[in-house]
Amino acid sequence: MRFGVDDLVNLRFAISPLWETVASVRASEDPGRHAVHLPWIKKALALRQDRDLARRLEPLITDLTGFEPPPPRCPLATVEEELAIAGAACEVGDAVLAWWGAAVRPYWPRIRAVLEADVVHRTRQLAEDGIQEVFAHLHPTLKWTRDRLVPVDLPPGEPRLDGNGITLVPTAFATRCRLLRGGGTTPPGVLYPARAVGTLWERRGSAGEGLARLLGRSRARVLADTSSPATTTQLAARTGLSLGAVSQHLAVLRDAGLVTGHRYRREVHYTATDMGLLLLGQRTG
C-alpha cells in the first residue's frame, strides 16, 4: 500500500465492536488457535448450548468466512451503527446482535480498555517517533519500506489509498493482520492484533495493602483500574463505587499527578501516569 502525503495526514485509529464480535465467533470455533482466550471461550461455548441462541447464530456461522464488514468510519461507533453501514442481511445482522449481547457486551469494558490502551500507545509513539516507527512496530508481518506498507501475509495487490488515508484497527480476538477494503469515501483499513491481549482475562486483584493504607482502599482501587484507559462510568462499574465517589477520587489522584485525563468527544478517559504505574508496581518506559 503506497502512501502519499495526504494518506499520511489522514492516518486514523478506530475501534470496531462489529469486527470484535465477528472475530470472537471465529475464536470460539477454533479454541486451539486462541489459547489466550480460553477463559472466555469456555463461557462462550457454554452459551452456545442454548438452543435459541444457537439457532439465531447459525446464519453467521454459515457465512463466517464470507461476511466481511467494512472498516469502521468513526473511532468509537456502536455495533448497531456499524451493522447499518455494513448492510448485512437481516438474519446475519440478528445473529451478530444476538452474539454481541450474550458473549461480547458483558466483557466489552475490559476488551475496549485493552484496545484503547493500544491506541494510546500507538498515538504516543506517533507523536514521539513518527509514522515510520508506528508501522515498523505494528506487527511482525508488516514492513514499512520507503513510502509503502508491505504486508507479508495479506492478499497480493496494491489497494489504492488515493489520499483518503487508512484506518488502523486494533483487535483482541484476531491473531493475524487483515486487510479491510474500503469503498467510496470509506478508506481501507488494517486490522492488527492489539498489545497486551494476554492480560485480558487475568483476574484483577485488589491494590496492594501498602498502597491501600497510603491512599485508602477505594482510592487505591480506582488508581489500579486506571492502568488501562477508563471513563468515570467504567470505573464505577469496575469498583462498585458511585459515580460521585469515583469523580472525587479521580480529582485527588489527578491533583497528585497519579492519573491524567484525555477527552474524546463527550467522554474523558483516565489513565495512570508513569508515577501512578510505579506506585502500582508496574514497569514504565
Short mmCIF file of N, CA, C and O in Angstrom, two decimals, residues 14-111:
data_model
loop_
_atom_site.label_atom_id
_atom_site.label_comp_id
_atom_site.label_asym_id
_atom_site.label_seq_id
_atom_site.Cartn_x
_atom_site.Cartn_y
_atom_site.Cartn_z
N ALA A 14 -9.24 3.38 14.94
CA ALA A 14 -10.64 3.19 15.30
C ALA A 14 -10.79 1.84 15.98
O ALA A 14 -10.01 0.91 15.76
N ILE A 15 -11.81 1.75 16.82
CA ILE A 15 -12.16 0.50 17.50
C ILE A 15 -13.49 0.02 16.93
O ILE A 15 -14.42 0.82 16.78
N SER A 16 -13.56 -1.26 16.60
CA SER A 16 -14.74 -1.79 15.92
C SER A 16 -15.38 -2.91 16.74
O SER A 16 -14.92 -4.06 16.70
N PRO A 17 -16.47 -2.63 17.45
CA PRO A 17 -17.17 -3.71 18.16
C PRO A 17 -17.74 -4.75 17.21
O PRO A 17 -17.86 -5.93 17.58
N LEU A 18 -18.07 -4.35 15.97
CA LEU A 18 -18.58 -5.32 14.99
C LEU A 18 -17.51 -6.34 14.63
O LEU A 18 -17.76 -7.55 14.63
N TRP A 19 -16.30 -5.85 14.32
CA TRP A 19 -15.23 -6.78 13.98
C TRP A 19 -14.86 -7.65 15.18
O TRP A 19 -14.56 -8.84 15.03
N GLU A 20 -14.86 -7.10 16.37
CA GLU A 20 -14.56 -7.91 17.56
C GLU A 20 -15.60 -9.00 17.76
O GLU A 20 -15.27 -10.12 18.15
N THR A 21 -16.86 -8.68 17.47
CA THR A 21 -17.92 -9.68 17.61
C THR A 21 -17.73 -10.82 16.62
O THR A 21 -17.80 -12.00 16.97
N VAL A 22 -17.47 -10.47 15.36
CA VAL A 22 -17.26 -11.49 14.34
C VAL A 22 -16.01 -12.31 14.64
O VAL A 22 -16.00 -13.55 14.54
N ALA A 23 -14.92 -11.62 15.02
CA ALA A 23 -13.67 -12.33 15.32
C ALA A 23 -13.83 -13.24 16.54
O ALA A 23 -13.20 -14.30 16.62
N SER A 24 -14.66 -12.84 17.50
CA SER A 24 -14.85 -13.68 18.68
C SER A 24 -15.60 -14.96 18.34
O SER A 24 -15.35 -16.01 18.94
N VAL A 25 -16.52 -14.89 17.37
CA VAL A 25 -17.19 -16.11 16.92
C VAL A 25 -16.17 -17.06 16.30
O VAL A 25 -16.17 -18.26 16.57
N ARG A 26 -15.29 -16.50 15.48
CA ARG A 26 -14.24 -17.33 14.86
C ARG A 26 -13.34 -17.95 15.92
O ARG A 26 -12.92 -19.10 15.80
N ALA A 27 -13.05 -17.19 16.98
CA ALA A 27 -12.21 -17.73 18.06
C ALA A 27 -12.90 -18.88 18.76
O ALA A 27 -12.27 -19.90 19.10
N SER A 28 -14.21 -18.76 18.99
CA SER A 28 -14.94 -19.83 19.66
C SER A 28 -15.07 -21.07 18.78
O SER A 28 -15.25 -22.18 19.28
N GLU A 29 -14.95 -20.88 17.46
CA GLU A 29 -14.99 -22.02 16.52
C GLU A 29 -13.68 -22.78 16.49
O GLU A 29 -13.64 -23.93 16.09
N ASP A 30 -12.59 -22.13 16.90
CA ASP A 30 -11.26 -22.74 16.81
C ASP A 30 -10.46 -22.43 18.08
O ASP A 30 -9.49 -21.67 18.05
N PRO A 31 -10.84 -23.02 19.23
CA PRO A 31 -10.18 -22.69 20.50
C PRO A 31 -8.69 -22.96 20.51
O PRO A 31 -7.93 -22.26 21.18
N GLY A 32 -8.24 -23.97 19.76
CA GLY A 32 -6.82 -24.33 19.76
C GLY A 32 -5.92 -23.22 19.28
O GLY A 32 -4.76 -23.13 19.71
N ARG A 33 -6.41 -22.36 18.39
CA ARG A 33 -5.60 -21.27 17.86
C ARG A 33 -5.74 -20.00 18.70
O ARG A 33 -5.11 -18.99 18.40
N HIS A 34 -6.57 -20.06 19.73
CA HIS A 34 -6.83 -18.86 20.54
C HIS A 34 -6.73 -19.20 22.03
O HIS A 34 -7.62 -18.89 22.82
N ALA A 35 -5.63 -19.85 22.39
CA ALA A 35 -5.47 -20.32 23.76
C ALA A 35 -5.52 -19.19 24.78
O ALA A 35 -5.97 -19.37 25.91
N VAL A 36 -5.09 -18.00 24.38
CA VAL A 36 -5.08 -16.86 25.30
C VAL A 36 -6.50 -16.51 25.75
O VAL A 36 -6.71 -15.92 26.81
N HIS A 37 -7.49 -16.89 24.95
CA HIS A 37 -8.88 -16.56 25.26
C HIS A 37 -9.65 -17.72 25.88
O HIS A 37 -10.89 -17.64 25.99
N LEU A 38 -8.98 -18.78 26.29
CA LEU A 38 -9.68 -19.96 26.80
C LEU A 38 -10.63 -19.66 27.96
O LEU A 38 -11.73 -20.23 28.01
N PRO A 39 -10.28 -18.78 28.91
CA PRO A 39 -11.25 -18.47 29.98
C PRO A 39 -12.57 -17.95 29.43
O PRO A 39 -13.64 -18.30 29.92
N TRP A 40 -12.48 -17.11 28.40
CA TRP A 40 -13.70 -16.60 27.78
C TRP A 40 -14.35 -17.65 26.89
O TRP A 40 -15.59 -17.79 26.87
N ILE A 41 -13.55 -18.41 26.15
CA ILE A 41 -14.09 -19.40 25.22
C ILE A 41 -14.91 -20.46 25.95
O ILE A 41 -15.97 -20.90 25.46
N LYS A 42 -14.49 -20.86 27.14
CA LYS A 42 -15.26 -21.84 27.91
C LYS A 42 -16.67 -21.32 28.20
O LYS A 42 -17.65 -22.05 28.09
N LYS A 43 -16.75 -20.05 28.55
CA LYS A 43 -18.07 -19.45 28.81
C LYS A 43 -18.86 -19.30 27.53
O LYS A 43 -20.08 -19.49 27.49
N ALA A 44 -18.16 -18.94 26.44
CA ALA A 44 -18.83 -18.76 25.16
C ALA A 44 -19.41 -20.07 24.64
O ALA A 44 -20.54 -20.11 24.13
N LEU A 45 -18.65 -21.15 24.76
CA LEU A 45 -19.15 -22.45 24.31
C LEU A 45 -20.34 -22.91 25.13
O LEU A 45 -21.26 -23.55 24.61
N ALA A 46 -20.33 -22.58 26.42
CA ALA A 46 -21.48 -22.91 27.26
C ALA A 46 -22.72 -22.15 26.79
O ALA A 46 -23.83 -22.68 26.78
N LEU A 47 -22.52 -20.87 26.38
CA LEU A 47 -23.64 -20.08 25.87
C LEU A 47 -24.22 -20.69 24.60
O LEU A 47 -25.43 -20.65 24.37
N ARG A 48 -23.36 -21.26 23.78
CA ARG A 48 -23.82 -21.82 22.51
C ARG A 48 -24.62 -23.10 22.68
O ARG A 48 -25.19 -23.61 21.71
N GLN A 49 -24.68 -23.61 23.90
CA GLN A 49 -25.54 -24.76 24.17
C GLN A 49 -27.01 -24.36 24.24
O GLN A 49 -27.90 -25.21 24.16
N ASP A 50 -27.25 -23.06 24.42
CA ASP A 50 -28.62 -22.57 24.43
C ASP A 50 -29.22 -22.69 23.02
O ASP A 50 -28.66 -22.15 22.06
N ARG A 51 -30.33 -23.40 22.89
CA ARG A 51 -30.88 -23.70 21.57
C ARG A 51 -31.32 -22.45 20.82
O ARG A 51 -31.09 -22.31 19.61
N ASP A 52 -31.92 -21.50 21.53
CA ASP A 52 -32.39 -20.29 20.87
C ASP A 52 -31.22 -19.47 20.34
O ASP A 52 -31.25 -18.99 19.20
N LEU A 53 -30.18 -19.32 21.16
CA LEU A 53 -29.00 -18.57 20.72
C LEU A 53 -28.32 -19.29 19.57
O LEU A 53 -27.89 -18.66 18.59
N ALA A 54 -28.20 -20.62 19.66
CA ALA A 54 -27.56 -21.39 18.59
C ALA A 54 -28.33 -21.24 17.27
O ALA A 54 -27.73 -21.12 16.19
N ARG A 55 -29.65 -21.20 17.36
CA ARG A 55 -30.48 -21.04 16.16
C ARG A 55 -30.27 -19.66 15.54
O ARG A 55 -30.12 -19.52 14.32
N ARG A 56 -30.24 -18.62 16.37
CA ARG A 56 -30.05 -17.26 15.86
C ARG A 56 -28.64 -17.06 15.32
O ARG A 56 -28.43 -16.26 14.40
N LEU A 57 -27.69 -17.79 15.86
CA LEU A 57 -26.29 -17.63 15.46
C LEU A 57 -25.97 -18.35 14.16
O LEU A 57 -24.99 -18.02 13.49
N GLU A 58 -26.79 -19.31 13.78
CA GLU A 58 -26.49 -20.17 12.64
C GLU A 58 -26.22 -19.43 11.34
O GLU A 58 -25.26 -19.76 10.62
N PRO A 59 -26.98 -18.38 10.97
CA PRO A 59 -26.68 -17.69 9.71
C PRO A 59 -25.28 -17.08 9.68
O PRO A 59 -24.63 -17.06 8.63
N LEU A 60 -24.79 -16.60 10.82
CA LEU A 60 -23.44 -16.04 10.87
C LEU A 60 -22.40 -17.14 10.79
O LEU A 60 -21.38 -16.99 10.10
N ILE A 61 -22.64 -18.27 11.45
CA ILE A 61 -21.71 -19.40 11.39
C ILE A 61 -21.59 -19.89 9.95
O ILE A 61 -20.50 -20.17 9.45
N THR A 62 -22.72 -19.98 9.27
CA THR A 62 -22.74 -20.46 7.89
C THR A 62 -21.95 -19.55 6.96
O THR A 62 -21.27 -19.99 6.04
N ASP A 63 -22.03 -18.23 7.22
CA ASP A 63 -21.39 -17.24 6.34
C ASP A 63 -20.17 -16.60 7.01
O ASP A 63 -19.81 -15.47 6.70
N LEU A 64 -19.53 -17.35 7.92
CA LEU A 64 -18.47 -16.75 8.74
C LEU A 64 -17.29 -16.28 7.93
O LEU A 64 -16.68 -15.24 8.23
N THR A 65 -16.91 -17.01 6.90
CA THR A 65 -15.76 -16.60 6.08
C THR A 65 -16.15 -15.58 5.03
O THR A 65 -15.30 -14.85 4.52
N GLY A 66 -17.44 -15.51 4.70
CA GLY A 66 -17.88 -14.59 3.65
C GLY A 66 -18.31 -13.23 4.15
O GLY A 66 -18.35 -12.27 3.37
N PHE A 67 -18.64 -13.13 5.43
CA PHE A 67 -19.12 -11.85 5.96
C PHE A 67 -17.93 -10.96 6.27
O PHE A 67 -17.15 -11.23 7.18
N GLU A 68 -17.78 -9.90 5.50
CA GLU A 68 -16.63 -9.00 5.64
C GLU A 68 -17.13 -7.58 5.88
O GLU A 68 -17.39 -6.84 4.93
N PRO A 69 -17.29 -7.17 7.13
CA PRO A 69 -17.72 -5.79 7.39
C PRO A 69 -16.68 -4.80 6.88
O PRO A 69 -15.49 -5.09 6.82
N PRO A 70 -17.12 -3.61 6.49
CA PRO A 70 -16.17 -2.59 6.03
C PRO A 70 -15.39 -2.01 7.21
O PRO A 70 -15.74 -2.26 8.37
N PRO A 71 -14.34 -1.25 6.93
CA PRO A 71 -13.61 -0.60 8.03
C PRO A 71 -14.53 0.35 8.78
O PRO A 71 -15.45 0.93 8.20
N PRO A 72 -14.32 0.52 10.07
CA PRO A 72 -15.15 1.48 10.82
C PRO A 72 -14.90 2.90 10.32
O PRO A 72 -13.78 3.26 9.98
N ARG A 73 -15.97 3.69 10.30
CA ARG A 73 -15.86 5.07 9.80
C ARG A 73 -15.52 6.07 10.89
O ARG A 73 -15.06 7.17 10.60
N CYS A 74 -15.82 5.74 12.14
CA CYS A 74 -15.50 6.65 13.23
C CYS A 74 -14.85 5.86 14.36
O CYS A 74 -15.01 4.64 14.44
N PRO A 75 -14.09 6.53 15.23
CA PRO A 75 -13.28 5.81 16.22
C PRO A 75 -14.06 4.96 17.21
O PRO A 75 -13.58 3.91 17.63
N LEU A 76 -15.26 5.39 17.60
CA LEU A 76 -15.99 4.69 18.65
C LEU A 76 -17.43 4.46 18.26
O LEU A 76 -18.36 4.83 18.98
N ALA A 77 -17.66 3.82 17.11
CA ALA A 77 -19.01 3.51 16.65
C ALA A 77 -19.60 2.38 17.48
O ALA A 77 -18.88 1.56 18.07
N THR A 78 -20.92 2.30 17.54
CA THR A 78 -21.59 1.17 18.19
C THR A 78 -21.72 0.04 17.19
O THR A 78 -21.63 0.23 15.97
N VAL A 79 -21.98 -1.15 17.69
CA VAL A 79 -22.14 -2.30 16.80
C VAL A 79 -23.36 -2.11 15.91
O VAL A 79 -23.36 -2.53 14.74
N GLU A 80 -24.40 -1.47 16.43
CA GLU A 80 -25.60 -1.22 15.61
C GLU A 80 -25.29 -0.25 14.47
O GLU A 80 -25.76 -0.45 13.34
N GLU A 81 -24.52 0.79 14.76
CA GLU A 81 -24.14 1.75 13.71
C GLU A 81 -23.29 1.09 12.63
O GLU A 81 -23.48 1.34 11.44
N GLU A 82 -22.39 0.23 13.04
CA GLU A 82 -21.54 -0.45 12.07
C GLU A 82 -22.34 -1.42 11.21
O GLU A 82 -22.09 -1.57 10.01
N LEU A 83 -23.30 -2.12 11.82
CA LEU A 83 -24.13 -3.05 11.07
C LEU A 83 -24.96 -2.32 10.02
O LEU A 83 -25.15 -2.81 8.90
N ALA A 84 -25.46 -1.13 10.37
CA ALA A 84 -26.25 -0.35 9.42
C ALA A 84 -25.42 0.02 8.20
O ALA A 84 -25.92 0.00 7.07
N ILE A 85 -24.15 0.33 8.41
CA ILE A 85 -23.26 0.69 7.30
C ILE A 85 -22.87 -0.55 6.51
O ILE A 85 -22.77 -0.53 5.28
N ALA A 86 -22.67 -1.68 7.21
CA ALA A 86 -22.24 -2.92 6.55
C ALA A 86 -23.33 -3.46 5.63
O ALA A 86 -23.03 -4.17 4.66
N GLY A 87 -24.60 -3.14 5.92
CA GLY A 87 -25.68 -3.63 5.07
C GLY A 87 -25.82 -5.13 5.11
O GLY A 87 -26.10 -5.77 4.07
N ALA A 88 -25.63 -5.72 6.30
CA ALA A 88 -25.70 -7.17 6.42
C ALA A 88 -27.13 -7.66 6.22
O ALA A 88 -28.10 -6.93 6.47
N ALA A 89 -27.27 -8.89 5.73
CA ALA A 89 -28.59 -9.49 5.61
C ALA A 89 -29.26 -9.52 6.97
O ALA A 89 -28.59 -9.58 8.01
N CYS A 90 -30.57 -9.49 6.98
CA CYS A 90 -31.32 -9.40 8.23
C CYS A 90 -30.96 -10.51 9.19
O CYS A 90 -30.75 -10.29 10.38
N GLU A 91 -30.85 -11.75 8.65
CA GLU A 91 -30.55 -12.89 9.50
C GLU A 91 -29.14 -12.80 10.08
O GLU A 91 -28.90 -13.13 11.25
N VAL A 92 -28.18 -12.34 9.27
CA VAL A 92 -26.81 -12.21 9.75
C VAL A 92 -26.72 -11.10 10.78
O VAL A 92 -26.06 -11.24 11.81
N GLY A 93 -27.40 -9.98 10.52
CA GLY A 93 -27.41 -8.88 11.48
C GLY A 93 -28.00 -9.30 12.81
O GLY A 93 -27.48 -8.94 13.87
N ASP A 94 -29.08 -10.07 12.77
CA ASP A 94 -29.69 -10.56 14.01
C ASP A 94 -28.73 -11.49 14.74
O ASP A 94 -28.64 -11.45 15.97
N ALA A 95 -28.00 -12.32 13.99
CA ALA A 95 -27.03 -13.23 14.61
C ALA A 95 -25.92 -12.46 15.30
O ALA A 95 -25.51 -12.80 16.42
N VAL A 96 -25.43 -11.42 14.63
CA VAL A 96 -24.36 -10.59 15.21
C VAL A 96 -24.83 -9.96 16.52
O VAL A 96 -24.14 -9.99 17.54
N LEU A 97 -26.02 -9.38 16.50
CA LEU A 97 -26.54 -8.72 17.69
C LEU A 97 -26.80 -9.71 18.82
O LEU A 97 -26.58 -9.39 20.00
N ALA A 98 -27.25 -10.90 18.46
CA ALA A 98 -27.50 -11.92 19.49
C ALA A 98 -26.20 -12.34 20.17
O ALA A 98 -26.13 -12.45 21.40
N TRP A 99 -25.16 -12.53 19.37
CA TRP A 99 -23.87 -12.94 19.93
C TRP A 99 -23.21 -11.79 20.69
O TRP A 99 -22.61 -11.99 21.74
N TRP A 100 -23.33 -10.60 20.15
CA TRP A 100 -22.80 -9.42 20.83
C TRP A 100 -23.42 -9.30 22.23
O TRP A 100 -22.72 -9.11 23.22
N GLY A 101 -24.74 -9.40 22.31
CA GLY A 101 -25.42 -9.23 23.58
C GLY A 101 -25.11 -10.31 24.59
O GLY A 101 -24.99 -10.05 25.79
N ALA A 102 -24.95 -11.54 24.10
CA ALA A 102 -24.75 -12.66 25.02
C ALA A 102 -23.29 -12.87 25.41
O ALA A 102 -22.98 -13.15 26.57
N ALA A 103 -22.37 -12.72 24.45
CA ALA A 103 -21.00 -13.17 24.67
C ALA A 103 -19.95 -12.07 24.69
O ALA A 103 -18.86 -12.27 25.23
N VAL A 104 -20.25 -10.90 24.09
CA VAL A 104 -19.23 -9.86 23.98
C VAL A 104 -19.55 -8.67 24.86
O VAL A 104 -18.68 -8.17 25.59
N ARG A 105 -20.77 -8.17 24.80
CA ARG A 105 -21.11 -6.95 25.55
C ARG A 105 -20.82 -7.05 27.04
O ARG A 105 -20.33 -6.08 27.64
N PRO A 106 -21.08 -8.21 27.71
CA PRO A 106 -20.76 -8.27 29.15
C PRO A 106 -19.28 -8.05 29.46
O PRO A 106 -18.93 -7.63 30.57
N TYR A 107 -18.40 -8.30 28.48
CA TYR A 107 -16.96 -8.16 28.68
C TYR A 107 -16.39 -6.97 27.92
O TYR A 107 -15.18 -6.77 27.92
N TRP A 108 -17.27 -6.20 27.26
CA TRP A 108 -16.78 -5.12 26.41
C TRP A 108 -15.96 -4.07 27.14
O TRP A 108 -14.95 -3.59 26.59
N PRO A 109 -16.30 -3.67 28.36
CA PRO A 109 -15.46 -2.67 29.03
C PRO A 109 -14.00 -3.08 29.13
O PRO A 109 -13.11 -2.26 28.87
N ARG A 110 -13.73 -4.34 29.48
CA ARG A 110 -12.32 -4.73 29.60
C ARG A 110 -11.68 -4.95 28.23
O ARG A 110 -10.50 -4.66 28.04
N ILE A 111 -12.46 -5.45 27.26
CA ILE A 111 -11.92 -5.59 25.90
C ILE A 111 -11.59 -4.22 25.33
O ILE A 111 -10.50 -3.99 24.78
#
